[in-house]
PDB file of C-alpha atoms in Angstrom:
ATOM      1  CA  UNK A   1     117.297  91.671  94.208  1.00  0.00           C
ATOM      2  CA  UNK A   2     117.438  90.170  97.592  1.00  0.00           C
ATOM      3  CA  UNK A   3     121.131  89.341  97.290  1.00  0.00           C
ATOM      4  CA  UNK A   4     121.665  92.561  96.384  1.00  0.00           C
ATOM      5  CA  UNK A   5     119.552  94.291  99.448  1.00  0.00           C
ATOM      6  CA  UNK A   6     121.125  91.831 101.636  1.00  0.00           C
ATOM      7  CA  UNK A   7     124.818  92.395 100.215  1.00  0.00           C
ATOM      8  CA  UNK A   8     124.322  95.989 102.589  1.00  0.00           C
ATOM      9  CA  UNK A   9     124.372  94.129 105.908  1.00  0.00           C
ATOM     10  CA  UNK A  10     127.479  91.620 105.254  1.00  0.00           C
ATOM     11  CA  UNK A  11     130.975  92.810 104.855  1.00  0.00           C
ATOM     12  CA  UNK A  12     134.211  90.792 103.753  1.00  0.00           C
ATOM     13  CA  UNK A  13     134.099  87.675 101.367  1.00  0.00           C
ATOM     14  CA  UNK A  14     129.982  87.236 101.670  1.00  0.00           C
ATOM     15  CA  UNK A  15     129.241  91.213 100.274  1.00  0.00           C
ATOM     16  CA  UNK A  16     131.689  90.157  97.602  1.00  0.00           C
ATOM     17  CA  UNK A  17     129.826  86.405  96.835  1.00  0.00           C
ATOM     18  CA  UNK A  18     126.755  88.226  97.213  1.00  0.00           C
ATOM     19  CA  UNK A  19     127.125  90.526  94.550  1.00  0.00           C
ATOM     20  CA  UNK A  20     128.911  88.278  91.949  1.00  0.00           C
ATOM     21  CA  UNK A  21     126.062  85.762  92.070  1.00  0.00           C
ATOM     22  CA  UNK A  22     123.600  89.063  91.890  1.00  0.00           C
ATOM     23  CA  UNK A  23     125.301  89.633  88.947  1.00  0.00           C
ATOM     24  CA  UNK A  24     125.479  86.736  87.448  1.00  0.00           C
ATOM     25  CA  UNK A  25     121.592  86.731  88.410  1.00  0.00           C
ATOM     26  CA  UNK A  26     120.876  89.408  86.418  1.00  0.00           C
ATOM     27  CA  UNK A  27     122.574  88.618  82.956  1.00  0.00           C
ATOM     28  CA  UNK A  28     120.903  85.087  83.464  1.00  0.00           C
ATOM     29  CA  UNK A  29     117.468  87.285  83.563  1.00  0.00           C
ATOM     30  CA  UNK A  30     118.509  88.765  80.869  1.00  0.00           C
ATOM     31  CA  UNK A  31     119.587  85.359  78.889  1.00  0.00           C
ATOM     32  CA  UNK A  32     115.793  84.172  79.784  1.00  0.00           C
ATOM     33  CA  UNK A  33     114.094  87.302  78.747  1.00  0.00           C
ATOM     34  CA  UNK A  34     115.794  87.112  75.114  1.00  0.00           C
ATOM     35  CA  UNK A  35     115.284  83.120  74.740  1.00  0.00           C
ATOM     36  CA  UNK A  36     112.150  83.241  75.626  1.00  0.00           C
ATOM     37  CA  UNK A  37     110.830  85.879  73.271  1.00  0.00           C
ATOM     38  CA  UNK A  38     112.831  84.506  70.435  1.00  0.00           C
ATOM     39  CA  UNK A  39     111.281  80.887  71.270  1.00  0.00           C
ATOM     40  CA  UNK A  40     107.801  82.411  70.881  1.00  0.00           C
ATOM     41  CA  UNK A  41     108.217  84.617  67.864  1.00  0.00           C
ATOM     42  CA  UNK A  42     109.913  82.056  65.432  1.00  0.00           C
ATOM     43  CA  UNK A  43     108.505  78.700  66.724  1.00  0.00           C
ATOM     44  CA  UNK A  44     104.810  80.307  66.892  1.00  0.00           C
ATOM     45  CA  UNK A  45     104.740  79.593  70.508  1.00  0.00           C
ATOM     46  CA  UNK A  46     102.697  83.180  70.993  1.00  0.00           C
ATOM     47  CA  UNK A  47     100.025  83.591  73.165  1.00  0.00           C
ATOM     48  CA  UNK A  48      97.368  86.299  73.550  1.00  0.00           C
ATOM     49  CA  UNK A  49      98.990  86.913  77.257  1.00  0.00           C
ATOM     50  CA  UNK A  50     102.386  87.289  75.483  1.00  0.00           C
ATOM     51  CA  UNK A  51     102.307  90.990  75.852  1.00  0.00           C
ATOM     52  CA  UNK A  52     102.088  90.792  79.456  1.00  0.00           C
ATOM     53  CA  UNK A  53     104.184  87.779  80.360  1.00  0.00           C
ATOM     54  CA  UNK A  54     107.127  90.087  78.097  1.00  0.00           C
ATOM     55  CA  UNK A  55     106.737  93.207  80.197  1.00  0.00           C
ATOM     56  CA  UNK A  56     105.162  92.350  83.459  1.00  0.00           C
ATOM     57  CA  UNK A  57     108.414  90.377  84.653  1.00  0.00           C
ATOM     58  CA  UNK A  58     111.092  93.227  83.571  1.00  0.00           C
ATOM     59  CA  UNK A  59     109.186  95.805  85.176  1.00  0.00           C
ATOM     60  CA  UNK A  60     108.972  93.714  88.766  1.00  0.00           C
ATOM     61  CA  UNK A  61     113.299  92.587  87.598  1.00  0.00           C
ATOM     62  CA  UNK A  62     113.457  96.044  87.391  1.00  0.00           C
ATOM     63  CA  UNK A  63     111.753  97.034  90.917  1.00  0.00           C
ATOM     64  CA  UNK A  64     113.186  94.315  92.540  1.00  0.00           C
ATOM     65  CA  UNK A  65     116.277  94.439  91.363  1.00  0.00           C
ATOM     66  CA  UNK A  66     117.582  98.399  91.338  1.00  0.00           C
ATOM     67  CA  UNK A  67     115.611  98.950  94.334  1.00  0.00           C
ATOM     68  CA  UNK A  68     117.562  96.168  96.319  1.00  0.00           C
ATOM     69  CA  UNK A  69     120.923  97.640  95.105  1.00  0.00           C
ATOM     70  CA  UNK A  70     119.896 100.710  97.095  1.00  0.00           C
ATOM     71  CA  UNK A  71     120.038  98.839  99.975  1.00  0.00           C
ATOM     72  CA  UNK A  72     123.283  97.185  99.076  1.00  0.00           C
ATOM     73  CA  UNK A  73     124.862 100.525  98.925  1.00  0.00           C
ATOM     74  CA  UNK A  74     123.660 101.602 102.426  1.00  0.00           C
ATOM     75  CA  UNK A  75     127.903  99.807 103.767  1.00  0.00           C
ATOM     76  CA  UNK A  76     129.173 103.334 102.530  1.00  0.00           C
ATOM     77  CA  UNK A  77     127.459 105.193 105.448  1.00  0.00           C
ATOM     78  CA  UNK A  78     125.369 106.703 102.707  1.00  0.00           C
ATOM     79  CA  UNK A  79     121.825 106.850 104.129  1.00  0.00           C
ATOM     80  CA  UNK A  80     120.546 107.401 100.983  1.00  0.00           C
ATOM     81  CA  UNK A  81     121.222 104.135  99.129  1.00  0.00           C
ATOM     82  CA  UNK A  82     117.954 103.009  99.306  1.00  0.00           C
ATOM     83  CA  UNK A  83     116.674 106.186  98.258  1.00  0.00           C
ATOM     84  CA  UNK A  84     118.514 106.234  94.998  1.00  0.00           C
ATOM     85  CA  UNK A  85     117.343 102.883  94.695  1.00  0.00           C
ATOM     86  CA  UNK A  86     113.825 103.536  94.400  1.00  0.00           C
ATOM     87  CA  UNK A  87     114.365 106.588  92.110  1.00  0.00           C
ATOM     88  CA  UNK A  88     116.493 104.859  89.566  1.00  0.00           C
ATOM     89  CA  UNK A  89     113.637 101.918  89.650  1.00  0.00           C
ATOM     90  CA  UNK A  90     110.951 104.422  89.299  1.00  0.00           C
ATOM     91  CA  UNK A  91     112.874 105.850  86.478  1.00  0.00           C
ATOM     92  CA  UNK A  92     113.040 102.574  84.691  1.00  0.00           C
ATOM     93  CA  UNK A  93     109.189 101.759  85.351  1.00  0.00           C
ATOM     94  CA  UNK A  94     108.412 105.457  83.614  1.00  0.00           C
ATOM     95  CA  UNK A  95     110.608 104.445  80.561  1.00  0.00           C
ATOM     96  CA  UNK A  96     108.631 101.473  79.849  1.00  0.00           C
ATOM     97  CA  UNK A  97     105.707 103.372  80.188  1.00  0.00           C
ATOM     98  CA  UNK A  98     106.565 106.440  77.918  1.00  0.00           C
ATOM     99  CA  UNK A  99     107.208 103.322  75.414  1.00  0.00           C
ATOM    100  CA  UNK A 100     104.288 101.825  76.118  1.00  0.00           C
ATOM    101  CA  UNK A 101     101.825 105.159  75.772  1.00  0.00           C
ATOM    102  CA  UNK A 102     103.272 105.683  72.456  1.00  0.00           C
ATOM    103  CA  UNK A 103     102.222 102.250  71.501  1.00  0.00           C
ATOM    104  CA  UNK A 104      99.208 102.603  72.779  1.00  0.00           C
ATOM    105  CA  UNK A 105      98.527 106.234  70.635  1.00  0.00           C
ATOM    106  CA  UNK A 106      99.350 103.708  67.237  1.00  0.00           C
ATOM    107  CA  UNK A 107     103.339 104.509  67.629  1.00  0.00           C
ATOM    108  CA  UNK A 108     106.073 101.960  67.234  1.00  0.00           C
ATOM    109  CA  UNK A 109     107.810 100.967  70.310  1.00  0.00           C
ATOM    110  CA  UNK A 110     111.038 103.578  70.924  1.00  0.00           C
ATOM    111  CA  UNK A 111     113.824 101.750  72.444  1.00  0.00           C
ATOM    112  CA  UNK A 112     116.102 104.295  72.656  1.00  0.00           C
ATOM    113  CA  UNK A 113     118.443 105.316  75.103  1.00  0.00           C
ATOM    114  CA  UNK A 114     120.883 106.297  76.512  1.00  0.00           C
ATOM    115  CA  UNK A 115     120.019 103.822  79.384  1.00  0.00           C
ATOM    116  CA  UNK A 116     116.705 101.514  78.163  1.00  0.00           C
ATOM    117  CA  UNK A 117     117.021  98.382  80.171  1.00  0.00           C
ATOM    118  CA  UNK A 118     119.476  96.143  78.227  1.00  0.00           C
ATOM    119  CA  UNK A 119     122.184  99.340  79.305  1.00  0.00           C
ATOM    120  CA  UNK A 120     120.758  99.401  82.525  1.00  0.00           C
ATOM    121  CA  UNK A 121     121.719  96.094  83.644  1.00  0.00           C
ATOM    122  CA  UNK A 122     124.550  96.715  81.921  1.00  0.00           C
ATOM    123  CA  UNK A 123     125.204  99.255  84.221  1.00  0.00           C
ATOM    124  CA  UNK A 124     124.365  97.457  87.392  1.00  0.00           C
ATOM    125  CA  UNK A 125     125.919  94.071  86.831  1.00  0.00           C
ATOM    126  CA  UNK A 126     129.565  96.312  85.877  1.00  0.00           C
ATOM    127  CA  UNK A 127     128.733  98.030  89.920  1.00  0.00           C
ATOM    128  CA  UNK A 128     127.897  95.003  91.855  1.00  0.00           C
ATOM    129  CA  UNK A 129     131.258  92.917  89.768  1.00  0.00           C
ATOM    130  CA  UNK A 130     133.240  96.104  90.673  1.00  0.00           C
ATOM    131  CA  UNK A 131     131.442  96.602  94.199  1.00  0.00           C
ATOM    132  CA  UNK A 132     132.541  92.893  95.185  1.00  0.00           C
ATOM    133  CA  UNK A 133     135.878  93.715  95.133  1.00  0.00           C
ATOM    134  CA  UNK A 134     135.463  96.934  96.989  1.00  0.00           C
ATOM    135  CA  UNK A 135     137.367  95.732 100.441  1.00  0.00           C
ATOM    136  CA  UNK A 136     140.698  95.494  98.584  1.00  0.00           C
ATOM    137  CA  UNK A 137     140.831  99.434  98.852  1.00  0.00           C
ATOM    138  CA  UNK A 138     138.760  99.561 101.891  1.00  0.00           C
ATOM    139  CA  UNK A 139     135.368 100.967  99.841  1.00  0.00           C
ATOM    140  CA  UNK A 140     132.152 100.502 101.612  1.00  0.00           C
ATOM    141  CA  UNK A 141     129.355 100.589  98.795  1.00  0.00           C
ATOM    142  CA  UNK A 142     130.451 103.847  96.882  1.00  0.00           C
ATOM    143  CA  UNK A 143     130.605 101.637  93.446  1.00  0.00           C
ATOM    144  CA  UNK A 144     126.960 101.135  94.001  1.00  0.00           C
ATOM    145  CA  UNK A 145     125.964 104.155  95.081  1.00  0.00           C
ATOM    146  CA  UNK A 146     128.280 105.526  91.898  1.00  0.00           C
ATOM    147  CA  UNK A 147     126.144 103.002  89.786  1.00  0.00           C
ATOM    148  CA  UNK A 148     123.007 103.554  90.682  1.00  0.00           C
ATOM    149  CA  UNK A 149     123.282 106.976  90.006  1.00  0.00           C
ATOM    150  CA  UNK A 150     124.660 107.010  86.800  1.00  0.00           C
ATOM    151  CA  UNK A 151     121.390 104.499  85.893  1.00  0.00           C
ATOM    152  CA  UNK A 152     119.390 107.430  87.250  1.00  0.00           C
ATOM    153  CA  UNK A 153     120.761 109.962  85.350  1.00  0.00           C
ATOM    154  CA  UNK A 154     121.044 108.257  82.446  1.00  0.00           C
ATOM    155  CA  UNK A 155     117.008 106.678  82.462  1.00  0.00           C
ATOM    156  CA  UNK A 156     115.623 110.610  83.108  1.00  0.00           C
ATOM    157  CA  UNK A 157     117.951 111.666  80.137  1.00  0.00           C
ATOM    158  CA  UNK A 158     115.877 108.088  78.410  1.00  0.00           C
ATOM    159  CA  UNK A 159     112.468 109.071  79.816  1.00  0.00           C
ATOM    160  CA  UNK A 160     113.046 112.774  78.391  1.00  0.00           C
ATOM    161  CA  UNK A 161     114.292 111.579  75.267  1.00  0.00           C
ATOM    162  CA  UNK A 162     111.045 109.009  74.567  1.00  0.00           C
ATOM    163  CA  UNK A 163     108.645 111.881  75.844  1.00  0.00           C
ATOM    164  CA  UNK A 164     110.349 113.991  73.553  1.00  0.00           C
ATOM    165  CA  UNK A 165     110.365 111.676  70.499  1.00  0.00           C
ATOM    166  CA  UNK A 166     106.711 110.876  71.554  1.00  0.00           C
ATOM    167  CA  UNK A 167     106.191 114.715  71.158  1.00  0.00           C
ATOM    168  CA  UNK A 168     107.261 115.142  67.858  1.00  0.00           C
ATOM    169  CA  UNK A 169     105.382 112.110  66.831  1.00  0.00           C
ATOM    170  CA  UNK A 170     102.388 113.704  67.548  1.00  0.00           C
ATOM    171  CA  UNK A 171     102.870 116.742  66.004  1.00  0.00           C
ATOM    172  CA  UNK A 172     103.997 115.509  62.701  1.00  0.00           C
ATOM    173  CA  UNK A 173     100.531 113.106  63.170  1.00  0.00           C
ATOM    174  CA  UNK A 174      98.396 116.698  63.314  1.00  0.00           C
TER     175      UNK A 174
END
């Protein structure tokens, strides 16, 4: 997240380091997240504070992490990088909550998409390899700008989606 916020104040070569390593950052995360889950669930290595140390983390990733590519987008002259930002990482935080009420009203988890977070990092680690290349045709942060948007757009069409499928399962529950 940081070298993605700070990736908006550099220009050249260091903008372009920035955001490889912030992309190499993030599928590391992501590397992590999936060990570690899989260590706990078939070596018994589950805690009672498993639930939280699995979603407590991605939720902050996510904060930290879409939220600071808002601010890398603010080299296209687009004052509302951050902006975007924020709304794509609020967006993610409200799909893991949709999933989360419906667990908590006896409901499996829904995963579904189009953009839950595995497709959302997707998303942003494509931008900020794409975005690091951006001087060689003289762009200024329009790849993440284009990027976070299209993790907006897609995570309201995922939030309306879960709400809806959260819907239905109450009414076929009565």
């Amino acid at each position: 997240g940081a070298l993605l916020a700070a990736s908006g104040g550099v220009d050249g070569w260091p903008r372009g380091a920035a955001l490889i390593v912030a992309a190499a950052c993030i599928q590391l995360r992501l590397v992590c997240n999936l060990l570690d889950g899989m260590v706990a669930v078939e070596h018994g290595r589950g805690s009672p504070f498993g639930p939280i140390w699995n979603e407590l983390p991605d939720r902050i990733a996510d904060v930290l992490l879409l939220a600071g590519a808002g601010y890398g987008a603010m080299t296209a002259g687009f004052s509302g990088g951050p902006a975007l930002g924020w709304l794509a990482a609020v967006l993610a935080v409200l799909t893991a909550y949709v999933r989360e009420l419906g667990r908590g009203l006896g409901f499996p988890a829904d995963f579904s998409g189009p953009l839950a977070k595995p497709q959302r990092m997707a998303v942003l680690t494509a931008a900020c390899a794409v975005a690091a290349f951006e001087p060689l045709w003289r762009g200024r942060g329009e790849v993440l700008s284009l990027g976070l948007a299209v993790i907006a757009v897609g995570t309201l069409v995922t939030v309306v989606r879960r709400t809806g499928n959260l819907a239905t399962r109450l009414a076929e529950k009565g």
